[in-house]
Each structure stands twice: as structure tokens, then as C-alpha cells.
Tab-separated table of C-alpha atoms (C1' of nucleotides) in Angstrom:
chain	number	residue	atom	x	y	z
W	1269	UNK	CA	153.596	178.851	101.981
W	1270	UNK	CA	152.836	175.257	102.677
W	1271	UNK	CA	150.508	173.884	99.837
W	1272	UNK	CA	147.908	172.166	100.809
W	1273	UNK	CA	146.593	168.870	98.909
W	1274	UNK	CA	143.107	169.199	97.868
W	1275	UNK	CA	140.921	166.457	96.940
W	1276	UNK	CA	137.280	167.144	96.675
W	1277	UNK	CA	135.085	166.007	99.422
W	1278	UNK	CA	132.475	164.202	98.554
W	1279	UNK	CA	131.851	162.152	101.478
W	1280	UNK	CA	128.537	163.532	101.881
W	1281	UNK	CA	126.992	161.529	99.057
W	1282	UNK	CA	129.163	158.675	99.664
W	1283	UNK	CA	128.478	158.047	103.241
W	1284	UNK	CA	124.604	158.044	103.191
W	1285	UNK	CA	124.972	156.117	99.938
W	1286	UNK	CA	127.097	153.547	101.736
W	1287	UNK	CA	124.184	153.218	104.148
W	1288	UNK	CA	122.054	152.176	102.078
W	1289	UNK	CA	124.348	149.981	100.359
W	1290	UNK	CA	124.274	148.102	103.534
W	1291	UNK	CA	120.541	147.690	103.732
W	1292	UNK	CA	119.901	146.211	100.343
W	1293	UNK	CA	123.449	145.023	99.308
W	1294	UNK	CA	123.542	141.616	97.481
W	1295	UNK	CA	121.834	140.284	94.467
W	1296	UNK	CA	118.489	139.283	96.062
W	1297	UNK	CA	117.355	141.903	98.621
W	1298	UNK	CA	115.390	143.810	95.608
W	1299	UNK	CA	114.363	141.069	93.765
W	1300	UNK	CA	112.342	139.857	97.025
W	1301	UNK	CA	111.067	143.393	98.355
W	1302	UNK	CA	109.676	143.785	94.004
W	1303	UNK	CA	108.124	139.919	94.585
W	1304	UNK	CA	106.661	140.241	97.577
W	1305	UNK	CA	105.873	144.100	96.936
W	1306	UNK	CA	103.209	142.566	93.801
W	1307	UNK	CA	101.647	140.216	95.726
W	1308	UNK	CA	104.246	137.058	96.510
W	1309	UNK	CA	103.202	136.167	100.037
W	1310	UNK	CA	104.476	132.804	100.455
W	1311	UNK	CA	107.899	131.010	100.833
W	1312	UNK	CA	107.213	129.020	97.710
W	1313	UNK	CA	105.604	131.618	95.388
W	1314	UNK	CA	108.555	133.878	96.141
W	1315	UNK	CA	111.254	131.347	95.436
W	1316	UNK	CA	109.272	130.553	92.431
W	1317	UNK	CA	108.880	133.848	91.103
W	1318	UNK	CA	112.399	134.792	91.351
W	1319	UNK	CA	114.875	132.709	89.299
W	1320	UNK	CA	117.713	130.976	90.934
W	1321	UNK	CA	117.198	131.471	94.435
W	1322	UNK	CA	117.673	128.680	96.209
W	1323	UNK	CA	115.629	128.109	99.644
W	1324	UNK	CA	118.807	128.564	101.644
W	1325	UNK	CA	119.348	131.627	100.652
W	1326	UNK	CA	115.608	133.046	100.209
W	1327	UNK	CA	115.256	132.225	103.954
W	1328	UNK	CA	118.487	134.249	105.032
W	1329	UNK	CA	117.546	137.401	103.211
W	1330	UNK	CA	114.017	137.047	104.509
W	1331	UNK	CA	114.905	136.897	107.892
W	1332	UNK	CA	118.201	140.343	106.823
W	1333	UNK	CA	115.048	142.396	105.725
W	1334	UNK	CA	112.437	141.043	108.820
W	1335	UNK	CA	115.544	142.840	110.899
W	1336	UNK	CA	115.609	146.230	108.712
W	1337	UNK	CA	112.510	146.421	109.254
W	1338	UNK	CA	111.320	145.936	105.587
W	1339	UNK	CA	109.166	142.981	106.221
W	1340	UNK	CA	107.459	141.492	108.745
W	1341	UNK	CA	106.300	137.178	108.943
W	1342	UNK	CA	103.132	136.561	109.889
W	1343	UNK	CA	102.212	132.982	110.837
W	1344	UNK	CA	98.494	131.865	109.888
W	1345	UNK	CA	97.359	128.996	112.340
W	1346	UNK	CA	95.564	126.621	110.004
W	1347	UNK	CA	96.033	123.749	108.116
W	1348	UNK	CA	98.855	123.022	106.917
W	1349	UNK	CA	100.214	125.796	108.900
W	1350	UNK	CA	101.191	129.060	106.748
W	1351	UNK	CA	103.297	131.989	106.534
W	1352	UNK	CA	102.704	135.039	105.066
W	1353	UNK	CA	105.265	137.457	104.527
W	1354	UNK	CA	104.126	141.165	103.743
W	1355	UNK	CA	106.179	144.525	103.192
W	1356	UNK	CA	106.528	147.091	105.880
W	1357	UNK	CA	105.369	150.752	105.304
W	1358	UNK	CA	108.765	151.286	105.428
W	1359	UNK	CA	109.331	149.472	102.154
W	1360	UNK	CA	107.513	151.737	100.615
W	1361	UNK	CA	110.077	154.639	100.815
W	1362	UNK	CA	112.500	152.237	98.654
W	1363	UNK	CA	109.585	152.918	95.618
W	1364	UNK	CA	111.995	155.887	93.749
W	1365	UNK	CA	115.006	153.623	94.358
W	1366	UNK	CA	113.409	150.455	92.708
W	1367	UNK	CA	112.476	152.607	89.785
W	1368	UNK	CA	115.941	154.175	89.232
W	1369	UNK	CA	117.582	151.113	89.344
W	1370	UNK	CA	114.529	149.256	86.659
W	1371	UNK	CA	115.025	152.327	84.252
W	1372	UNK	CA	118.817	152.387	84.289
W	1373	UNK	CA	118.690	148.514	83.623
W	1374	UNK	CA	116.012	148.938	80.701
W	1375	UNK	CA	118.026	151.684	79.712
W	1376	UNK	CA	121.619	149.889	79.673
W	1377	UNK	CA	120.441	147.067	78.015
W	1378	UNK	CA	119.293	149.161	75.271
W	1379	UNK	CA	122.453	150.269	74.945
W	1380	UNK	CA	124.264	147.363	75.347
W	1381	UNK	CA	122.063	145.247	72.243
W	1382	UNK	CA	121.763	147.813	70.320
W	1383	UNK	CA	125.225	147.735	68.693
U	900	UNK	CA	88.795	121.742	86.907
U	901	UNK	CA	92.603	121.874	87.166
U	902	UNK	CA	93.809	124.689	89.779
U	903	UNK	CA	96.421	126.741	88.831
U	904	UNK	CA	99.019	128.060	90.844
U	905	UNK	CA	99.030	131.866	91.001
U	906	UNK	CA	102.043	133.498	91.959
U	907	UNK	CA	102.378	137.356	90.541
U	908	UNK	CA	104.595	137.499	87.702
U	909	UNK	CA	107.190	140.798	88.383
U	910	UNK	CA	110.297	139.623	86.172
U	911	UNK	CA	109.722	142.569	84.225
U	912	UNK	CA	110.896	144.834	86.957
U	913	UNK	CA	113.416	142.223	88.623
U	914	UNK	CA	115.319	141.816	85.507
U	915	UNK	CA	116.604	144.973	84.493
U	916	UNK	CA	117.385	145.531	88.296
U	917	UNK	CA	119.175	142.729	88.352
U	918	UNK	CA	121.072	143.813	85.311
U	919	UNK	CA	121.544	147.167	87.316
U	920	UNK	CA	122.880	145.423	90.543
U	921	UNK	CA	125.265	143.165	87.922
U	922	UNK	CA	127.219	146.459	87.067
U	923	UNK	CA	127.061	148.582	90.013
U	924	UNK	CA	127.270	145.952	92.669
U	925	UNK	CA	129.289	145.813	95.557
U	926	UNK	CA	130.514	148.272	98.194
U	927	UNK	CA	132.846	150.343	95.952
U	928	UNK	CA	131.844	151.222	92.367
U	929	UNK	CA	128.908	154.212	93.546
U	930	UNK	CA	131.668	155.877	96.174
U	931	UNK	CA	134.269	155.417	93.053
U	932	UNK	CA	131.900	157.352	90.568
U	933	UNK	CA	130.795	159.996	92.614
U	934	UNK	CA	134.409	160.650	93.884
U	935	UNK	CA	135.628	160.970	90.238
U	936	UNK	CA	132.439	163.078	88.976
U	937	UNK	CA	133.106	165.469	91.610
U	938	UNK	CA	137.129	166.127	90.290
U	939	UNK	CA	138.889	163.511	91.832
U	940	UNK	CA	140.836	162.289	89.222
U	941	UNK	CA	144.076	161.515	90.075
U	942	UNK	CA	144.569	157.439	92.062
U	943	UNK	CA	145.576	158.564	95.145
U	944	UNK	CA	143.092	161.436	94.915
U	945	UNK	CA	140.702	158.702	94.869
U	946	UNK	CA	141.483	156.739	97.207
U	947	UNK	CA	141.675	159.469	99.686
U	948	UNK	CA	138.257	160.504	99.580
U	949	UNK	CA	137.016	157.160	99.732
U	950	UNK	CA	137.743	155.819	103.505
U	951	UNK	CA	138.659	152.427	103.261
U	952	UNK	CA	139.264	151.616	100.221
U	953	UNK	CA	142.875	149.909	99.442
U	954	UNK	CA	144.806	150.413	96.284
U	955	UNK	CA	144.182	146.453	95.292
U	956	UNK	CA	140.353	146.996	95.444
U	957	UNK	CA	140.469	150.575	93.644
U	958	UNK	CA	142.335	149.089	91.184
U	959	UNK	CA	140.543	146.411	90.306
U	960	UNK	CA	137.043	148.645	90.652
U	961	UNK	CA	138.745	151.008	88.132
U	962	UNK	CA	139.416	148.690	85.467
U	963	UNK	CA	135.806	146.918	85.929
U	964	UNK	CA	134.031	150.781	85.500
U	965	UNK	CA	136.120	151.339	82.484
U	966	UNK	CA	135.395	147.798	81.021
U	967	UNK	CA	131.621	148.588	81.378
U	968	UNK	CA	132.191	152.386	79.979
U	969	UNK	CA	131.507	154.276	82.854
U	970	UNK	CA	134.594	155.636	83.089
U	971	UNK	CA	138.249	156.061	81.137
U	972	UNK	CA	141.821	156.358	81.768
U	973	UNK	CA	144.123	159.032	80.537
U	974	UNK	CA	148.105	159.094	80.705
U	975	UNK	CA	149.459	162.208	80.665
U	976	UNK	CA	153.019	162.340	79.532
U	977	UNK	CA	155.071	164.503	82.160
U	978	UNK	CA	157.259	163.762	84.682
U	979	UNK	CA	156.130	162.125	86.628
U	980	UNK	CA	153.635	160.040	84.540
U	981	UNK	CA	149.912	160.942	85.356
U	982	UNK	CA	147.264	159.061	85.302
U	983	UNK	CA	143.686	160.959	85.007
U	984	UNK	CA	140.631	159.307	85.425
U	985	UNK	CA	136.923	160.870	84.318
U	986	UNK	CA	133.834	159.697	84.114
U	987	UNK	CA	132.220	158.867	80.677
U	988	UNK	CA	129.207	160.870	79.560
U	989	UNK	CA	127.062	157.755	80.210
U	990	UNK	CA	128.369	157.690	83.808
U	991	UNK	CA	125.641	161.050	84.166
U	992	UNK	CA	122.339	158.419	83.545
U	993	UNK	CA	123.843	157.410	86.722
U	994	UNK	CA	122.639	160.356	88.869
U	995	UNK	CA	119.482	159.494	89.215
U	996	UNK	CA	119.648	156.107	90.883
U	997	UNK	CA	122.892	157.954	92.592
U	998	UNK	CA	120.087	160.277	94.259
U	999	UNK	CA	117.948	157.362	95.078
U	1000	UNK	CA	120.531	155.968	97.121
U	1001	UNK	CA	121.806	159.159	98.727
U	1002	UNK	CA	118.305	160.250	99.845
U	1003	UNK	CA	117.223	156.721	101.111
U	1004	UNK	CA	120.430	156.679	103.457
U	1005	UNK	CA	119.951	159.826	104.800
U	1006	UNK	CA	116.474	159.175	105.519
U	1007	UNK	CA	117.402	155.755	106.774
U	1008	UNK	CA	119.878	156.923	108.957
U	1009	UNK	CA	117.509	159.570	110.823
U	1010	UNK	CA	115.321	156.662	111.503
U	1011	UNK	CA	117.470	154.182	112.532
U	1012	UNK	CA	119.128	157.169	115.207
U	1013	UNK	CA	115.784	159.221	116.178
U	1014	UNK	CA	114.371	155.716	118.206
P	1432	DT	C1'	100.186	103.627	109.770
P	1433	DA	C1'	101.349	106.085	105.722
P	1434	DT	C1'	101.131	110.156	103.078
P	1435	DA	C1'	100.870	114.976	101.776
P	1436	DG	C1'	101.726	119.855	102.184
P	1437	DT	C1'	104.402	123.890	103.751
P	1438	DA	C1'	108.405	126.016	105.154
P	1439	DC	C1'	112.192	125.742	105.886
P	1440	DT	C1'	117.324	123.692	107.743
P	1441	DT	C1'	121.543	121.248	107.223
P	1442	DT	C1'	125.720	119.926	105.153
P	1443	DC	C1'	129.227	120.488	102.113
P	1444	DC	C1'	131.583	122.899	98.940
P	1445	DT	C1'	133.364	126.722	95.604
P	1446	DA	C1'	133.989	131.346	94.251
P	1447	DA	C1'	134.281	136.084	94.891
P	1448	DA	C1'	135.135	140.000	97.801
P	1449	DG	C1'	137.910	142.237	100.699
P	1450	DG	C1'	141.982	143.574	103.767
P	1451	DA	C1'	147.062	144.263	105.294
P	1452	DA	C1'	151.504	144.874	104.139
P	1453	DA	C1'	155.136	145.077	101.294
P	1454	DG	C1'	157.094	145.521	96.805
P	1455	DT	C1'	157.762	147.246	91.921
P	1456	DG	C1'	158.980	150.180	87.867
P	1457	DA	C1'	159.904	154.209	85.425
P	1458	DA	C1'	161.944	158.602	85.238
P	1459	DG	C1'	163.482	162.897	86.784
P	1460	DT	C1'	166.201	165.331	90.564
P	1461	DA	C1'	170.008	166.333	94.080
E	1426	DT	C1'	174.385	157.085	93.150
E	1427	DA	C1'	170.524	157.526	96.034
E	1428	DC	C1'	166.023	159.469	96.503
E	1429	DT	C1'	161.338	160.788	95.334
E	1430	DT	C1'	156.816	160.515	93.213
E	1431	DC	C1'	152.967	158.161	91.293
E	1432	DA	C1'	150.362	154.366	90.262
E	1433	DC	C1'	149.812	150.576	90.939
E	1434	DT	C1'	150.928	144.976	91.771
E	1435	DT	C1'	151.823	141.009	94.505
E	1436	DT	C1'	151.230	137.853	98.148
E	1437	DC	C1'	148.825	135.921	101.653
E	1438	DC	C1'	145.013	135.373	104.209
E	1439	DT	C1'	140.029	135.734	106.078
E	1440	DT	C1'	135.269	136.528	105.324
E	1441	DT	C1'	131.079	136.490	102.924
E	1442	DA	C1'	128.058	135.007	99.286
E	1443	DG	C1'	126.181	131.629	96.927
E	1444	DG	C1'	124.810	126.906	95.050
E	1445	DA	C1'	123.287	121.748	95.116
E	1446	DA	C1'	121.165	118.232	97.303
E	1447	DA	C1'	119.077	116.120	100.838
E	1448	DG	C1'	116.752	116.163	105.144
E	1449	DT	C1'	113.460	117.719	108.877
E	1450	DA	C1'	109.315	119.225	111.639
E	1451	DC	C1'	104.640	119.784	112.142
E	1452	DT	C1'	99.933	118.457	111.489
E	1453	DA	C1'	95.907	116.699	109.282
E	1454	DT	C1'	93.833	113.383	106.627
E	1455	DA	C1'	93.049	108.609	104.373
DNA sequence: TATAGTACTTTCCTAAAGGAAAGTGAAGTA
DNA sequence: TACTTCACTTTCCTTTAGGAAAGTACTATA
């Protein structure tokens, strides 16, 4: 009887969780949907509310999440001329995924300090 | 009266993500855990069920979950040498944010395909 | 004409991630 | 002695991410 290798299948976790990986991959994609999820509208505020980011790379992952569909740029014809960036509805469904990952990082730092 | 600039302060919520993303980051260490917490515990087991993934990068990924204590790695002592790998009991305050990223994808992917 | 404000862009560079293919070492088995 | 199995390691290379610093484009106002 030929024996057959079993490994357990457990692409049906991975594979979805892969797609999301791909959405909000990287180190900055949350940190700008949390900024501009409180209130961060503009280019500046957002840079300036998130530590490190350089504009380079603030305007990149802008424009990654304007093409998921997360955010959308508005452009407000005054003077000076401003943009105002604003989550999608769509965002919103990332809520329980923002949370897991805040609690798990309260949560491991805990453990990490406390020995 | 001196303005001040506003910009809405949310470093309480991007900083322990950020500590999140700094230990599960990148495209491998989620598929790794949830392939070992569902039995896969043998290396080439492992890399089986994750599609992809070379032995360099599995490697590496393995040493990196052990070093942060989300996983260990057993000899066993026959012929021929075994290596088993589990998952640490703090691996399971993982499942949560695992969940989160499982359910976004799916969702994700039925809107991405149902245009 | 010069200046200020806003929102970027450009250039240059380094570091980290990832992939393909082949090789290694240890030990038991034929 | 050669072969097999398992668990990696090594080498070489390409791609992607990220960072620092300076520059640009537009327009209104002084």
C-alpha cells in the first residue's frame, strides 16, 4: 500500500491572509489609514503626525492606498491650493484588524518590559 | 494670539501597531505560524504547505519566530535526526489578529472579483 | 519683483527581502 | 562503498523598501 505523505492543509487561512498581506504590507500603510482615520487630512499634518516618514515615501503609499481603494484625494480650489485626503467606507472594514494588531502590540510590550 | 497647529495626535494606536508590524512583518511569518499551529511540524512539512516559500527564507523566518518566542525547535534523536517545530503558547494571542487578517482577505477578495 | 505656503518630486544611495540552484553533513542501510 | 533521508546552508543575483537632502510648481500677496 503506497503511503501517502500528509501535511496538513492549511492553505485556506494562508491564502486569504496573504491577500491581505498585500493590501497593507509595509511599515506605513496602517500608520496612515490610523492618521488620517482621526482626523489627519493634509500632506503635512500626516507626515507630522507619524514619526519618520519622509515625504517620499508618505506620497507613494498615499497614492498604493488611493488605488485599493482605501482613500480617496480631494483637491480644494483655493488659496494656496489644498488637498484633502479622507478614508474610504471601505477603510472602515480594516476597524477589527487595526484593533488586533494595537492590542497584540500593547500586549507584547507588556511582556517584553516586564522582565 | 499665537495659532497653533492642530494635527490629531493617534501615536497611541500607531505605536503598538508598529511594534506589531516589527515582529510579524513581511510575507512569511503569519503563513509560517498558522502552518505549524495546524501540525505541520516537520521543515519540509512546512515548506510544503506554504507555496513559495524556499528553504533559505523558511529558514531564516524560523530562527527569527523562535528568537521572538513564538515558536521552538526540538531535535529528536533517531535516525534520521528530526527536527520538530511547535508553536509556543504565546504564539495562541496570535489568533486573533490571525482572524483579522483571514476575514479581511476573504472579504477583500469577493470585492475585488464581484465588479 | 520677491516672498510665502502647500504639496509634493527628484536624485542618489544603502539595506533588507526574496528567489534559483546547487551543495553540505551526519548517520543509518543495502 | 554507494545511496538515502532530512534539514538545512551557500552563493549569486535581482527587486523592493526606505532614507536624506534638495529642488520644483503653482498662485496669491506685499
Amino acid at each position: 500500500m503506497a503511503q501517502k505523505k500528509i501535511h496538513c492543509d492549511c492553505l485556506d487561512t494562508i491564502k486569504p491572509v496573504r491577500d491581505t498581506l498585500d493590501v497593507i504590507n509595509g511599515k506605513w500603510k496602517v500608520p496612515i489609514i490610523i492618521s488620517v482615520g482621526v482626523g489627519n487630512d493634509r500632506f503635512t499634518d500626516i507626515q507630522e503626525s507619524i514619526p519618520g516618514i519622509s515625504p517620499k515615501v508618505l506620497a507613494k503609499e498615499l497614492k498604493d492606498l488611493e488605488q485599493h481603494k482605501l482613500l480617496r484625494r480631494i483637491i480644494i480650489d483655493e488659496y494656496p491650493v489644498k488637498i484633502s485626503y479622507q478614508l474610504e467606507e471601505y477603510a472602515d472594514t480594516l476597524t477589527p484588524l487595526i484593533y488586533a494588531l494595537k492590542d497584540w502590540g500593547i500586549n507584547h510590550r507588556k511582556k517584553v518590559t516586564e522582565k
